[in-house]
mmCIF file of C-alpha atoms in Angstrom:
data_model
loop_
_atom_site.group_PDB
_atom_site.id
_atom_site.type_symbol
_atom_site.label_atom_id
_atom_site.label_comp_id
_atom_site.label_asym_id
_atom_site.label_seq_id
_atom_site.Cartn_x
_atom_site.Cartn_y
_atom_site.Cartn_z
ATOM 1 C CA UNK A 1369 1.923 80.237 3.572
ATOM 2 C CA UNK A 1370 -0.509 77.048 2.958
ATOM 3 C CA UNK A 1371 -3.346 76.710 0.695
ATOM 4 C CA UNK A 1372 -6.561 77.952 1.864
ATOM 5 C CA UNK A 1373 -8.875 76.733 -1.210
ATOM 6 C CA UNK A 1374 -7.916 73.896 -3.777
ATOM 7 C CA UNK A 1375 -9.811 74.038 -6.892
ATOM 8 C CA UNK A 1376 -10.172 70.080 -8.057
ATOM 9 C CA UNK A 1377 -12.448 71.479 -11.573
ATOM 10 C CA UNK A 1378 -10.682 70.819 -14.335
ATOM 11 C CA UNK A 1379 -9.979 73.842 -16.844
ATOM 12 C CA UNK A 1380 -12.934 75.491 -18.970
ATOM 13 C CA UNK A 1381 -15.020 74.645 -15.584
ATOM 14 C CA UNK A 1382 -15.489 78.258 -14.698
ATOM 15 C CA UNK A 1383 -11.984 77.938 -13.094
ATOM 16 C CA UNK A 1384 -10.628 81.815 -14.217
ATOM 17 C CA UNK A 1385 -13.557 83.330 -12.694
ATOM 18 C CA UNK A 1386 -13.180 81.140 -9.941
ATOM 19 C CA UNK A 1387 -9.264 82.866 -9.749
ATOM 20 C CA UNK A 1388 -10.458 86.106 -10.047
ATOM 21 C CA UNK A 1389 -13.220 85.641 -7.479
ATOM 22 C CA UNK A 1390 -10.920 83.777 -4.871
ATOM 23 C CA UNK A 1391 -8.546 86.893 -5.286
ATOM 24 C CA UNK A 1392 -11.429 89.496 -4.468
ATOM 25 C CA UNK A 1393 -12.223 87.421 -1.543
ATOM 26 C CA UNK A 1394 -8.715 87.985 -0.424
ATOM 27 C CA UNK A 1395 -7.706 84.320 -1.302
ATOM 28 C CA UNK A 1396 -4.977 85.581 -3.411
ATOM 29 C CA UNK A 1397 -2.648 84.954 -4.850
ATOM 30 C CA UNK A 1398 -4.612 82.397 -6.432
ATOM 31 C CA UNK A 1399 -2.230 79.755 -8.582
ATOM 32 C CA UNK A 1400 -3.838 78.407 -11.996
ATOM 33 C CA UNK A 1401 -2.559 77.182 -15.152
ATOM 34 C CA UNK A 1402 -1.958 80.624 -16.238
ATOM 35 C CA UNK A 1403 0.484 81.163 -14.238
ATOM 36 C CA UNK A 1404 2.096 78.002 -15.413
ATOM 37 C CA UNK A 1405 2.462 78.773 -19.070
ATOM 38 C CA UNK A 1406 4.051 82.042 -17.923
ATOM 39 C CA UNK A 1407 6.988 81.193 -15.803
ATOM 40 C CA UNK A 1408 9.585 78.853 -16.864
ATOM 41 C CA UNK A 1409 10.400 77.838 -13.167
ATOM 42 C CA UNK A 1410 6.509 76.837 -12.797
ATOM 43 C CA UNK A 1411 6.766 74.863 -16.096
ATOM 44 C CA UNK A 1412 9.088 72.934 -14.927
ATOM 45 C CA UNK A 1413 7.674 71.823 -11.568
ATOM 46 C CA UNK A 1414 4.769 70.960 -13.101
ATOM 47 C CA UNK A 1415 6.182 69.116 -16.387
ATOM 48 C CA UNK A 1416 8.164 67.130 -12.899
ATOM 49 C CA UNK A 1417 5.081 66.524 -11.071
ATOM 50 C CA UNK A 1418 3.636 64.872 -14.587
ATOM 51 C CA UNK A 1419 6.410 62.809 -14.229
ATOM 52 C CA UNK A 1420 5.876 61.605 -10.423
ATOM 53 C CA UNK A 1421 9.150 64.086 -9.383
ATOM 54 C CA UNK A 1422 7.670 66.959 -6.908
ATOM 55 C CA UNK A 1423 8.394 65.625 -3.843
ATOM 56 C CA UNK A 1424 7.770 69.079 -2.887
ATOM 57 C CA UNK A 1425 4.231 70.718 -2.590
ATOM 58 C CA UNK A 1426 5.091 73.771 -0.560
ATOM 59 C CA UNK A 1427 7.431 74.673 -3.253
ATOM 60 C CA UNK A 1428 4.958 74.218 -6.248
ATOM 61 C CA UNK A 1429 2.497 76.733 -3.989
ATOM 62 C CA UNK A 1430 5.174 78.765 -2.715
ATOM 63 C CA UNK A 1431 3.118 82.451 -2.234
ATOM 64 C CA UNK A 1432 -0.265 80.973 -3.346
ATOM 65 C CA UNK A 1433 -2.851 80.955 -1.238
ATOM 66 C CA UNK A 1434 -5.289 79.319 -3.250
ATOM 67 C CA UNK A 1435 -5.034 76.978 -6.449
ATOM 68 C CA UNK A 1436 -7.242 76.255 -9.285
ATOM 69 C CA UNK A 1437 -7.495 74.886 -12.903
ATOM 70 C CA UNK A 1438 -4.344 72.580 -14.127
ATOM 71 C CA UNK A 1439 -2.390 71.277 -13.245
ATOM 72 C CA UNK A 1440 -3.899 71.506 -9.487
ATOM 73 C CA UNK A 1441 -7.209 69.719 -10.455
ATOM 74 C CA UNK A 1442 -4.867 66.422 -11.685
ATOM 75 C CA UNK A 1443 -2.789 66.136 -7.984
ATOM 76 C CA UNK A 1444 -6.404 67.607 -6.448
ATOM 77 C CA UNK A 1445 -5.802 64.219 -3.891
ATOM 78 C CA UNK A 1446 -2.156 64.847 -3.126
ATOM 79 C CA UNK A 1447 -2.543 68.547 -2.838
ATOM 80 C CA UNK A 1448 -5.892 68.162 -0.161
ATOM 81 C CA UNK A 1449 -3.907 65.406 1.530
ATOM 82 C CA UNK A 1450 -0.899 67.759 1.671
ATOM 83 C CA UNK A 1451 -3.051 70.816 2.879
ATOM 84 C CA UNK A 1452 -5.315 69.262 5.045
ATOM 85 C CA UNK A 1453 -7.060 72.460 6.592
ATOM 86 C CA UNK A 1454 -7.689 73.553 3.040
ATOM 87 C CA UNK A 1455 -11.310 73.352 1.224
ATOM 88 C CA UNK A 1456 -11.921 72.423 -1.554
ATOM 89 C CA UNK A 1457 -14.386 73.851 -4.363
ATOM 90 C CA UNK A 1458 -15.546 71.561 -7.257
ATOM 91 C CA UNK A 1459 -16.373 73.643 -10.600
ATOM 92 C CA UNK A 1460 -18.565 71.126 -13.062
ATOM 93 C CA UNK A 1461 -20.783 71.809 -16.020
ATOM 94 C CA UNK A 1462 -22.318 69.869 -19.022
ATOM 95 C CA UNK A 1463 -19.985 67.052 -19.718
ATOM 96 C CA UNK A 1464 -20.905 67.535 -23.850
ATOM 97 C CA UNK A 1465 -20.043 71.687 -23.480
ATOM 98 C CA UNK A 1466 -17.004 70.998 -21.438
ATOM 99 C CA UNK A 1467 -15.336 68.651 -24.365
ATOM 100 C CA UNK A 1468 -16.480 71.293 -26.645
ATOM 101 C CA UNK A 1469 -14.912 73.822 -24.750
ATOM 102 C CA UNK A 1470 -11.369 72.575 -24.156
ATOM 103 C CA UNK A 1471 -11.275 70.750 -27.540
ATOM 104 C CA UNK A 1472 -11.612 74.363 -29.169
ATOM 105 C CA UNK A 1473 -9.017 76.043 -26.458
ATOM 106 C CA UNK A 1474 -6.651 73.895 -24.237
ATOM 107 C CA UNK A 1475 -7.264 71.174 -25.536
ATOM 108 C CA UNK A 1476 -5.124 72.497 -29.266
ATOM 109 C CA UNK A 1477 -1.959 72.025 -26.583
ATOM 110 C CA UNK A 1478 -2.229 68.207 -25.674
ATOM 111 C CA UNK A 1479 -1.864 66.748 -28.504
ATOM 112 C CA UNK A 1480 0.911 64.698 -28.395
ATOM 113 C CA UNK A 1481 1.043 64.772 -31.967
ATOM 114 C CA UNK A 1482 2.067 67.802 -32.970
ATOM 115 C CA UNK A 1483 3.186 69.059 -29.563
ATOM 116 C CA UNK A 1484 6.249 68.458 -27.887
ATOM 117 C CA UNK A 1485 5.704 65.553 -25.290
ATOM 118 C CA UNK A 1486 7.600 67.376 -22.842
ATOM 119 C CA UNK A 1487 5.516 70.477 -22.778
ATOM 120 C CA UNK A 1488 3.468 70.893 -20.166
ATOM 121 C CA UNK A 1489 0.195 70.874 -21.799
ATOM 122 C CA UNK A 1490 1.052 67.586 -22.816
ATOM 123 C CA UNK A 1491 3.166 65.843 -20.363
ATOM 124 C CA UNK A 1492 0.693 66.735 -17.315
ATOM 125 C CA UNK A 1493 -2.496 67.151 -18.959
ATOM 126 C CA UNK A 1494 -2.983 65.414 -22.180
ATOM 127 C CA UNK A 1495 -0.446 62.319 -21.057
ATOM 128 C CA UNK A 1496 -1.202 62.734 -17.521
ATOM 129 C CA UNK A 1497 -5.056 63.198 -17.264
ATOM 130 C CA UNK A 1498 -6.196 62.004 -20.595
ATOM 131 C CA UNK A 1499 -3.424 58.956 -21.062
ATOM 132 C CA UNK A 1500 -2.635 60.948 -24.490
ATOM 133 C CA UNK A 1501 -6.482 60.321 -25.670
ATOM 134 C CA UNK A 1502 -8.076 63.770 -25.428
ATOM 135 C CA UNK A 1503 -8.989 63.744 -29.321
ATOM 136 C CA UNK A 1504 -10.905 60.259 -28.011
ATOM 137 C CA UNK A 1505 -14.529 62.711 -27.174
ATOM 138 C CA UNK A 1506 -16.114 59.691 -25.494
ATOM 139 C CA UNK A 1507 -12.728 58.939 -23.531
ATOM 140 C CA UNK A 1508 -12.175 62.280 -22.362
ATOM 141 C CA UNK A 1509 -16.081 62.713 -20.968
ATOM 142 C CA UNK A 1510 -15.952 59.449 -19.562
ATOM 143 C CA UNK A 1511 -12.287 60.633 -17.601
ATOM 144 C CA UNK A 1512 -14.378 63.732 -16.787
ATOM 145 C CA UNK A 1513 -17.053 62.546 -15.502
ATOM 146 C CA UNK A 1514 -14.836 59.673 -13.412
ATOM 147 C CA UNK A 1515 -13.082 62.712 -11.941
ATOM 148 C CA UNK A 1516 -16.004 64.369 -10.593
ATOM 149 C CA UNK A 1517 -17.562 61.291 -9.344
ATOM 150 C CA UNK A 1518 -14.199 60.909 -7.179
ATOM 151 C CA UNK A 1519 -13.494 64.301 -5.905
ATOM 152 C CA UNK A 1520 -17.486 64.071 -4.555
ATOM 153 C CA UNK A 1521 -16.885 60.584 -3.336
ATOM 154 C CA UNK A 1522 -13.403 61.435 -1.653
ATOM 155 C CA UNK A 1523 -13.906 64.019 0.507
ATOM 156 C CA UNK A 1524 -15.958 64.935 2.959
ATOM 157 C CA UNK A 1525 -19.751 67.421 2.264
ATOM 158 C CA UNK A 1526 -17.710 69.982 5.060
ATOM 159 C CA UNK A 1527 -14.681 70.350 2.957
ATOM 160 C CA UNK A 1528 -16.277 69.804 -0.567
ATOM 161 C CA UNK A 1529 -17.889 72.671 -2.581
ATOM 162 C CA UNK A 1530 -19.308 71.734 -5.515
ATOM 163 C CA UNK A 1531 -20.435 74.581 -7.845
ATOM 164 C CA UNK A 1532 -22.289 73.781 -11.051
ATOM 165 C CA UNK A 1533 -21.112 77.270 -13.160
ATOM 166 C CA UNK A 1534 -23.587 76.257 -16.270
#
């Protein structure tokens, strides 16, 4: 089984309804970050992959048929490049609401302060997206709003959704 949709939005984008919507469209299973923080065996691929280890997509996706959220927004490149076929939906909103968003939620698990910097949370998100400078609100919009710009400058309009959700 390959991907069939790659979600490159980073979390508190829309990206659970996304899931559940993917999964009603018979997309489904549908990986996300979720899934992540509940299987050991996930954590670790991922907490590898922050660490330039997973030599091994197909594994990381193994029974997925779609993939959204993080950690799949931060390897959105390798993972398109890997599943070529696939398409790929873009979930943006307010740059200012986002911060607030994941600084309130997600955003409590990557800091590398008082977090361990092997979780996962921190090793591929806060260390791996935000180079350990999420608390940094003007860093962390301006690494957001980098992203988008090239995910939409990347790939091609036939493969690229982009889906403002607010």
């Amino acid at each position: 089984m390959s991907l069939d949709v790659i979600g490159a939005g980073m979390g508190r984008t829309g990206t659970y309804s996304l899931k559940v919507a993917l999964e009603h469209l018979g997309f489904g299973p549908c990986h996300h970050m979720a899934e992540v923080n509940a299987n050991l065996e996930q954590k670790e691929l991922w907490r590898a992959a922050g660490q330039g280890q997973l030599q091994n997509w197909d594994l990381a996706y193994a029974g997925y048929r779609s993939a959204v959220d993080w950690p799949t927004a931060h390897f959105w490149r390798e993972v398109s490049d890997h599943y070529p076929d696939a398409k790929v939906v873009l979930t943006v909103r307010d740059p200012e609401a986002w911060y607030d968003s994941v600084a309130q939620t997600i955003g409590l698990m990557m800091d590398t302060a008082g977090n361990d910097p092997q979780s996962f949370g921190v090793a591929v998100v806060g260390n791996g997206v935000f180079g350990g400078r999420f608390n940094d609100r003007h860093h962390a919009i301006a690494v957001y709003e980098e992203h988008n710009a090239t995910v939409r400058a990347t790939l091609p309009p036939e493969r690229l959704l982009t889906y403002q959700v607010s």
